[in-house]
JSON list of C-alpha atoms in Angstrom, two decimals:
[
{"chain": "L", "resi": 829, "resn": "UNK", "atom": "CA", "xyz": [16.37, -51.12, 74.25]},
{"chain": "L", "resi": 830, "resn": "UNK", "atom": "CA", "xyz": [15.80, -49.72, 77.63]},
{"chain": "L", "resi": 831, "resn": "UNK", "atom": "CA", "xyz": [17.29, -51.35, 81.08]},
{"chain": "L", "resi": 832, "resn": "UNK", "atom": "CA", "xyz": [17.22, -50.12, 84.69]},
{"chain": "L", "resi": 833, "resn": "UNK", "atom": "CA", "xyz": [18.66, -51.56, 87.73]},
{"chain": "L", "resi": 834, "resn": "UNK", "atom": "CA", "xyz": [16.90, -51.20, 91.32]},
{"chain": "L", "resi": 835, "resn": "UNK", "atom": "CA", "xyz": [18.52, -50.21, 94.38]},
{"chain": "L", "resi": 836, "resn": "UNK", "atom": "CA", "xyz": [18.28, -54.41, 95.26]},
{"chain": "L", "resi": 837, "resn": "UNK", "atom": "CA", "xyz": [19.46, -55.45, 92.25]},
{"chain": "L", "resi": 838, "resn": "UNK", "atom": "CA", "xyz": [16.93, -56.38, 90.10]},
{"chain": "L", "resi": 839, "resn": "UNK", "atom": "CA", "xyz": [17.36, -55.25, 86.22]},
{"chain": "L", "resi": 840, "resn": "UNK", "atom": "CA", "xyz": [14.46, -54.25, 84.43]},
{"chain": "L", "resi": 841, "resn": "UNK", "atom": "CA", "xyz": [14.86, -54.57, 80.43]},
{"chain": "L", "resi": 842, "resn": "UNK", "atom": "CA", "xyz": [13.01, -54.18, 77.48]},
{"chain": "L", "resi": 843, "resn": "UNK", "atom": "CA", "xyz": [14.54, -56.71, 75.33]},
{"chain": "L", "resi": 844, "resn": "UNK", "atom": "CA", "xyz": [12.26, -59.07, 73.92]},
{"chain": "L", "resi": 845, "resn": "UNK", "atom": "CA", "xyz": [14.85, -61.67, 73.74]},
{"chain": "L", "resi": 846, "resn": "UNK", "atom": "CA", "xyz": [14.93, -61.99, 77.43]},
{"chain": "L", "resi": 847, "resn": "UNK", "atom": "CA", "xyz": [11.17, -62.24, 78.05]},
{"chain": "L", "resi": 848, "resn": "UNK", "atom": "CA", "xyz": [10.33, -66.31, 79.75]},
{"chain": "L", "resi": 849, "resn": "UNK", "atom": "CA", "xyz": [6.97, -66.42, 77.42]},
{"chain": "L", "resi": 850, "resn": "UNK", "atom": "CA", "xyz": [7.04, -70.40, 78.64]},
{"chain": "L", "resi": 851, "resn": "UNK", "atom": "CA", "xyz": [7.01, -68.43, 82.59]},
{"chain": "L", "resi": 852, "resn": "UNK", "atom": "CA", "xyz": [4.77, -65.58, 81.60]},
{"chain": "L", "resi": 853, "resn": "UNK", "atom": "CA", "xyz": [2.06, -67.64, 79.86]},
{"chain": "L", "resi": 854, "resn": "UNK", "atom": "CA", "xyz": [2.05, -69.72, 82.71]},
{"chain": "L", "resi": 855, "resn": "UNK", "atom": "CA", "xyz": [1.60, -66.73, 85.07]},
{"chain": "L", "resi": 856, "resn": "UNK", "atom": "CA", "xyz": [-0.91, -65.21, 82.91]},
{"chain": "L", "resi": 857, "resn": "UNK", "atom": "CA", "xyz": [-2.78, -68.38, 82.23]},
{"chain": "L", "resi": 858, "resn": "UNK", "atom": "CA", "xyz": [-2.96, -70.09, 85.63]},
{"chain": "L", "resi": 859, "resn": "UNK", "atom": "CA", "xyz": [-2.83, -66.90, 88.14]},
{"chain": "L", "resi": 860, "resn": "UNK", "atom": "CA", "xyz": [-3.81, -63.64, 85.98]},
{"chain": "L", "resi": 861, "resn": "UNK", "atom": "CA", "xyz": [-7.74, -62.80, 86.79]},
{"chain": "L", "resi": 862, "resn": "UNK", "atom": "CA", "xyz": [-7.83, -60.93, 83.48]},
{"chain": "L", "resi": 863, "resn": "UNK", "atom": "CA", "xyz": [-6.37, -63.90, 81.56]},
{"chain": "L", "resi": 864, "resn": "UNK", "atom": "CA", "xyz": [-7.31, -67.11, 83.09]},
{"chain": "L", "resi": 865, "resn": "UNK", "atom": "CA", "xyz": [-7.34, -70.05, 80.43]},
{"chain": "L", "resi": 866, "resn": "UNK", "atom": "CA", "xyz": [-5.29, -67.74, 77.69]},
{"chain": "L", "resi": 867, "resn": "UNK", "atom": "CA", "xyz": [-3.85, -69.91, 75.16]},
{"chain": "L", "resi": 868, "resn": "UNK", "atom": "CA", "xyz": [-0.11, -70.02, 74.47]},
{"chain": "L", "resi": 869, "resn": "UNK", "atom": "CA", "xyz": [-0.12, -68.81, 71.14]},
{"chain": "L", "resi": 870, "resn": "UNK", "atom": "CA", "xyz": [-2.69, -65.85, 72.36]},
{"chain": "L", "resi": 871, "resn": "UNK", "atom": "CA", "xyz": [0.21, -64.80, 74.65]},
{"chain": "L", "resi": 872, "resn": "UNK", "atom": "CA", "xyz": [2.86, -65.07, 72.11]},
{"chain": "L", "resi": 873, "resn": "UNK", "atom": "CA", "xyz": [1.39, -62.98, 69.64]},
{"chain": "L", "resi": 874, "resn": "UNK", "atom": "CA", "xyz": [0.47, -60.48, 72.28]},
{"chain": "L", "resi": 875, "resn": "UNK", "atom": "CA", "xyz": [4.19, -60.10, 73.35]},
{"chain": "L", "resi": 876, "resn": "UNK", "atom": "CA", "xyz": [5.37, -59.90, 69.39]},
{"chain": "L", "resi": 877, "resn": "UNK", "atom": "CA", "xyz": [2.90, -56.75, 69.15]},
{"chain": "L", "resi": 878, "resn": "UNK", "atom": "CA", "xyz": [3.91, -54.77, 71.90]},
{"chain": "L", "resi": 879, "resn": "UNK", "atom": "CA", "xyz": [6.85, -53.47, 74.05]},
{"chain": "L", "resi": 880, "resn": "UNK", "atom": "CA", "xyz": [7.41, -55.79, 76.41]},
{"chain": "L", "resi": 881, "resn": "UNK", "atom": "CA", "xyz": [9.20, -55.09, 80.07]},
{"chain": "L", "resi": 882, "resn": "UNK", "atom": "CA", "xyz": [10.59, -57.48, 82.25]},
{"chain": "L", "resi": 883, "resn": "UNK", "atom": "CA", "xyz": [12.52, -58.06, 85.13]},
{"chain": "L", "resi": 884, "resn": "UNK", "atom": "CA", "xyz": [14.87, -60.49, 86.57]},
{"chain": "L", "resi": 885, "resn": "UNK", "atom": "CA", "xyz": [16.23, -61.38, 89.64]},
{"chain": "L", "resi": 886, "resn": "UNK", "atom": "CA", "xyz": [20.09, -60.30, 90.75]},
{"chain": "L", "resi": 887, "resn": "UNK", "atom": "CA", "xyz": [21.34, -63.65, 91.42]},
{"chain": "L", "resi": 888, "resn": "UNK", "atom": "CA", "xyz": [20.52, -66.04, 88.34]},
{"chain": "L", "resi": 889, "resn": "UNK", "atom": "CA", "xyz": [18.82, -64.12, 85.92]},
{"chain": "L", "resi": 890, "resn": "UNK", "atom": "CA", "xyz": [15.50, -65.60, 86.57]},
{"chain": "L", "resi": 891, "resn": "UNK", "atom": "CA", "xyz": [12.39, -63.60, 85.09]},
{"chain": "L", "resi": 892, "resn": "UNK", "atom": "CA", "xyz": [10.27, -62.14, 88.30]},
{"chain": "L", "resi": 893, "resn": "UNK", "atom": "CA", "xyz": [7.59, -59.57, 86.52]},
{"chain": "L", "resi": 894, "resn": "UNK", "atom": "CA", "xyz": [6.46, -58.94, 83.41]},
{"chain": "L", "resi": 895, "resn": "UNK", "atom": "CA", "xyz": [4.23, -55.79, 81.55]},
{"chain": "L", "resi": 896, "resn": "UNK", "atom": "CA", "xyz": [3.94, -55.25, 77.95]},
{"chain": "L", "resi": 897, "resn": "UNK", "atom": "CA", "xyz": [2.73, -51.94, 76.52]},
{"chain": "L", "resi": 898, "resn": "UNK", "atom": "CA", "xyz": [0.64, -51.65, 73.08]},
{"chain": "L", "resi": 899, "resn": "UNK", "atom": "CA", "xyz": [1.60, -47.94, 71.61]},
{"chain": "L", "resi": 900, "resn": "UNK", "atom": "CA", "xyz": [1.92, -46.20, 68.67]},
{"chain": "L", "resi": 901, "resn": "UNK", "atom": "CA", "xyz": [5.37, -45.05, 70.78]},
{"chain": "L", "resi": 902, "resn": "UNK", "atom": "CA", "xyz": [4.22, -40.95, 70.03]},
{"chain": "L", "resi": 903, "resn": "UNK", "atom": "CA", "xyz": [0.88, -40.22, 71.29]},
{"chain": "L", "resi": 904, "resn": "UNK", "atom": "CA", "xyz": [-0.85, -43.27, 73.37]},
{"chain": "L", "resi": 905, "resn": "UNK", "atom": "CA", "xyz": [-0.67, -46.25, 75.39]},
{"chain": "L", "resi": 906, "resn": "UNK", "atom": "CA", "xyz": [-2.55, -49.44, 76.83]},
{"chain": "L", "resi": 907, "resn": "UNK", "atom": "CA", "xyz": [-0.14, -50.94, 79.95]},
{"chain": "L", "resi": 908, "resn": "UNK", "atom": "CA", "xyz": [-1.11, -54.48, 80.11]},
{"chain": "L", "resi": 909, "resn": "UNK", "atom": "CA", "xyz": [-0.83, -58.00, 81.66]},
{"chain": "L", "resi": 910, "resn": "UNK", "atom": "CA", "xyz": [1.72, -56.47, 84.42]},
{"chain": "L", "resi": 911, "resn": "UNK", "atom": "CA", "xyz": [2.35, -59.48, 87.13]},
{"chain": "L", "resi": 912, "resn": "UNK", "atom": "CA", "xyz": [4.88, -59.95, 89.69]},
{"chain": "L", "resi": 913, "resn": "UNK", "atom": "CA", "xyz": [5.84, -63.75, 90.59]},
{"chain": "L", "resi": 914, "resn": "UNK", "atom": "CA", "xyz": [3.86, -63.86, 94.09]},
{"chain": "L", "resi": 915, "resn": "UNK", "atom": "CA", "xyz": [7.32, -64.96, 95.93]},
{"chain": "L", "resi": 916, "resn": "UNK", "atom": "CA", "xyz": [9.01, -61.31, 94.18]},
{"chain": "L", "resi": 917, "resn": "UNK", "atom": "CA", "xyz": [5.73, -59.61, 95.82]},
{"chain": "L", "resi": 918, "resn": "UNK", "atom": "CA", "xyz": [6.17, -57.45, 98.32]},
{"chain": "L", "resi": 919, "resn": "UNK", "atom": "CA", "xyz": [9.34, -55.38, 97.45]},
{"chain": "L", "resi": 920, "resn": "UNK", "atom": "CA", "xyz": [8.31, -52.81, 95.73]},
{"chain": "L", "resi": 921, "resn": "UNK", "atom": "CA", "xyz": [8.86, -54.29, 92.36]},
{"chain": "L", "resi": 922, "resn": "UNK", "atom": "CA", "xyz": [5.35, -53.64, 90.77]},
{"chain": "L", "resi": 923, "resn": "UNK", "atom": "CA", "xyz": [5.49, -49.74, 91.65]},
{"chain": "L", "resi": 924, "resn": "UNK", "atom": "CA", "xyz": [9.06, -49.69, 90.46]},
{"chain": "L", "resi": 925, "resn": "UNK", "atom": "CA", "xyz": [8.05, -51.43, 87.17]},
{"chain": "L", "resi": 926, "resn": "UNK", "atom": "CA", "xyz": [4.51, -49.20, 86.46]},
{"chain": "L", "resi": 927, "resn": "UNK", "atom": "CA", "xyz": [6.71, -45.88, 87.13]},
{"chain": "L", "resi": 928, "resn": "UNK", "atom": "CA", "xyz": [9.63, -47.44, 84.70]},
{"chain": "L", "resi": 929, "resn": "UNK", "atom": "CA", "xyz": [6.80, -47.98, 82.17]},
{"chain": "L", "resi": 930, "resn": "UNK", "atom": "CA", "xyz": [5.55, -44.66, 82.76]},
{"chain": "L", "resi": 931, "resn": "UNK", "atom": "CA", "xyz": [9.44, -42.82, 82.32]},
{"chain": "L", "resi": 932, "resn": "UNK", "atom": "CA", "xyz": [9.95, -44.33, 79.76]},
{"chain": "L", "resi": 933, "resn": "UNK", "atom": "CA", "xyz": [7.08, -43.89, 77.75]},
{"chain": "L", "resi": 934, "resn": "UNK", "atom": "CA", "xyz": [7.44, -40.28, 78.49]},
{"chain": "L", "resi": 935, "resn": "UNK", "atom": "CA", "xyz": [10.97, -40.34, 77.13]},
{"chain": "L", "resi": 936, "resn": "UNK", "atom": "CA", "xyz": [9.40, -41.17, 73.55]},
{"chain": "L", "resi": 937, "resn": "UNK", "atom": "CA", "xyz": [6.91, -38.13, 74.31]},
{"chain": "L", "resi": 938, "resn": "UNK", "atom": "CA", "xyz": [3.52, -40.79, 75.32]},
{"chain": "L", "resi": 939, "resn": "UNK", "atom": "CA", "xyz": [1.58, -38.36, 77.13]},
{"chain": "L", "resi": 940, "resn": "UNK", "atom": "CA", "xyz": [-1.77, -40.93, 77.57]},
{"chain": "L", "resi": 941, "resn": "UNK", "atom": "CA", "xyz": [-1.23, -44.15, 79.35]},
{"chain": "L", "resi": 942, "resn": "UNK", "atom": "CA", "xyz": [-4.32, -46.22, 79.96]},
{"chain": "L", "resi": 943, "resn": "UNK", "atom": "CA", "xyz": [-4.65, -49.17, 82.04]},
{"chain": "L", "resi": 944, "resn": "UNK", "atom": "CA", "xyz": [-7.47, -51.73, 83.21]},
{"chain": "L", "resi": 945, "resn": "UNK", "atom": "CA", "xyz": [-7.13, -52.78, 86.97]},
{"chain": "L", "resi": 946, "resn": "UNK", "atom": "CA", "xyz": [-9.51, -54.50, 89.39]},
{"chain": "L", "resi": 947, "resn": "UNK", "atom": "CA", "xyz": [-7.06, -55.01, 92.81]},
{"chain": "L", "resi": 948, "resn": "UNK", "atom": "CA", "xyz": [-3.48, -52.77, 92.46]},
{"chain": "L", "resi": 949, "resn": "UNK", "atom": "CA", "xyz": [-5.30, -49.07, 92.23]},
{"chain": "L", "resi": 950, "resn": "UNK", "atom": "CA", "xyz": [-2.53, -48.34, 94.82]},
{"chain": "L", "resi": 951, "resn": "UNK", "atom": "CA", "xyz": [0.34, -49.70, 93.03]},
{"chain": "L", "resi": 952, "resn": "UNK", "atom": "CA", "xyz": [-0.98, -47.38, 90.11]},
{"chain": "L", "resi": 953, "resn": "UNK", "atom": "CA", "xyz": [-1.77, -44.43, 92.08]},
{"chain": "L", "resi": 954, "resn": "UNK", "atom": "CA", "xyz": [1.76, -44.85, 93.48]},
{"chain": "L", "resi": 955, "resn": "UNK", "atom": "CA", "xyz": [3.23, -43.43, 90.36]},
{"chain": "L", "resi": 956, "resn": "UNK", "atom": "CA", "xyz": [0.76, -40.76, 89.40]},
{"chain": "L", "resi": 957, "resn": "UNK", "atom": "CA", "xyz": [-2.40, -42.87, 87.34]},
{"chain": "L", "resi": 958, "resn": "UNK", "atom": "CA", "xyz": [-5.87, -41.63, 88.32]},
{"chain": "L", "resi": 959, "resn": "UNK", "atom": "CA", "xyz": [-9.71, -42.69, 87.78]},
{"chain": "L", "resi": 960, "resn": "UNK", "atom": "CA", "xyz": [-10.67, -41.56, 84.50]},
{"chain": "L", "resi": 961, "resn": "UNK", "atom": "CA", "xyz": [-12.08, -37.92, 84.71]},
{"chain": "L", "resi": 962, "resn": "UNK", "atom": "CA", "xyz": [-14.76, -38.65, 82.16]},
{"chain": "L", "resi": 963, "resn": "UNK", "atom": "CA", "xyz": [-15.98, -42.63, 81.31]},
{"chain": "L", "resi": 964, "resn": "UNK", "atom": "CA", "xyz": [-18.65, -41.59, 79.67]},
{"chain": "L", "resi": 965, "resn": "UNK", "atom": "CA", "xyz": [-16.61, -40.87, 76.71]},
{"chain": "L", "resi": 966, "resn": "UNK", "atom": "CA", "xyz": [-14.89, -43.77, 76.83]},
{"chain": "L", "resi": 967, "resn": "UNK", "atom": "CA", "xyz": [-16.76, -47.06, 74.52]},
{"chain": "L", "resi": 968, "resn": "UNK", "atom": "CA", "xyz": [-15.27, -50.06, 73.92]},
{"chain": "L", "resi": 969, "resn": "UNK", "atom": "CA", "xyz": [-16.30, -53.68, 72.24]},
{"chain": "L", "resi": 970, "resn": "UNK", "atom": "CA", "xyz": [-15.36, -56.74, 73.92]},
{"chain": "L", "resi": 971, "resn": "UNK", "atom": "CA", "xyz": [-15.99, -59.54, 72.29]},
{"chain": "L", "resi": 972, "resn": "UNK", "atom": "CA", "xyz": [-14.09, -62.07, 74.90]},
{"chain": "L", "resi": 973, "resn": "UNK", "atom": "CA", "xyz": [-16.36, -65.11, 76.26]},
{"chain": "L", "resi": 974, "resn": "UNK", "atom": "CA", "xyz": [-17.43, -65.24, 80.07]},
{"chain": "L", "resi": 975, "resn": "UNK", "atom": "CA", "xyz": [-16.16, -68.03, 81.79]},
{"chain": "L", "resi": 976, "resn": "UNK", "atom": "CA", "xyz": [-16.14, -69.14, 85.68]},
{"chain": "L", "resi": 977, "resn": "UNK", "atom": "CA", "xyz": [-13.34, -68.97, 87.40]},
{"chain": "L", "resi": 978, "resn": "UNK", "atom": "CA", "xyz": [-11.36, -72.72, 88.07]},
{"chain": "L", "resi": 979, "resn": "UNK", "atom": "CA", "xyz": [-8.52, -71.27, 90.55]},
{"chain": "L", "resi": 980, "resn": "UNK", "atom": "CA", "xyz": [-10.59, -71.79, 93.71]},
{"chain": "L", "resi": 981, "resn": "UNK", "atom": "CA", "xyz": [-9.73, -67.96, 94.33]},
{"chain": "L", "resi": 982, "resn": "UNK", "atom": "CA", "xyz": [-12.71, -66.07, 95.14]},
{"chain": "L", "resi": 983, "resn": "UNK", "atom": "CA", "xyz": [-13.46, -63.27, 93.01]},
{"chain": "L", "resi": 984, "resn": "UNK", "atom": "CA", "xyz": [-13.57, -59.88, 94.48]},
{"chain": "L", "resi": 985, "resn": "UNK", "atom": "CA", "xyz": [-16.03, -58.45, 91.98]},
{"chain": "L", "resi": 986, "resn": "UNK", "atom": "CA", "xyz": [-19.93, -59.50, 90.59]},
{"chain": "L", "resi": 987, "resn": "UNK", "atom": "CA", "xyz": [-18.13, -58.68, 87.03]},
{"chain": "L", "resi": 988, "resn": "UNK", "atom": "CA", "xyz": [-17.42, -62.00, 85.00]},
{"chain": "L", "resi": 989, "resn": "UNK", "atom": "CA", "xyz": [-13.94, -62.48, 84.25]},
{"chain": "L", "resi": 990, "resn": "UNK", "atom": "CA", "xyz": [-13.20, -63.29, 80.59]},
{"chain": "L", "resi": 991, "resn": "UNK", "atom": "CA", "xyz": [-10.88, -65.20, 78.52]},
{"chain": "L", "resi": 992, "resn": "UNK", "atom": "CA", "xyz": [-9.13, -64.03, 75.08]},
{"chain": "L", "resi": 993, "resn": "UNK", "atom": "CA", "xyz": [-9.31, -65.86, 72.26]}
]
């Protein structure tokens, strides 16, 4: 397992025992624009496939941002559902937790780290991700049903957003 500590306090683990999946699904699930609706068995089997990262606050322990990683762990990886608790925003704990993904993941010798972003290009760019040179070679089948959104929040894009199932 892999842990960090940032300069505030914060300790960012690995260790699956730690992860809130009753918190994350409910982030993912209620606030998430890429997983809106997800079902709570959806999100479980999603964290038992993949590396997950988390981090927690200083004072209680308390689970303020997830990301989980699906990889091989040698030669590629997808960074995924990475959300901050909107009242941890704002401290630099997204940027910290992309470029901890990224170190690590360069430890185990991942050299290709995709991800799938529509508002936090920044955050990404922050720690070294750029637009793919070539999406034309790039295909992919999505098979995940168009909904509306129910949030309220307006959607900053004419794309649909989806839900897994």
């Amino acid at each position: 397992m892999f842990s960090l500590t940032y300069s505030d306090g914060h300790l960012l683990s690995t260790d699956p025992a730690r992860i809130d999946l009753d918190l994350v699904h409910h982030w993912l699930s209620t606030d998430a624009y890429w997983a809106l609706g997800r079902d709570r068995e959806t999100t479980e089997r999603s964290f038992a496939g993949s590396l997950p990262f988390g981090i927690y606050r200083p004072e209680d322990g308390r689970q303020v941002a997830v990301a989980r990683v699906v990889t091989d762990g040698a030669t590629f990886a997808w960074l995924c559902d990475v959300y901050v608790d909107r009242a941890a925003r704002g401290r630099g704990l997204g940027g910290w937790l992309a470029g901890a993904v990224r170190d690590h993941l360069d430890e185990l010798g991942v050299r290709r780290i995709l991800l799938c972003t529509n508002d936090a290009h920044q955050v990404y760019a922050g720690v070294g991700f750029t637009p793919l040179d070539a999406p034309q070679r790039w295909m992919q089948l999505d098979r995940r049903t168009p909904v509306t959104p129910i949030t309220g929040k307006e959607q900053s894009s004419t794309t649909p957003l989806t839900v897994e199932a």
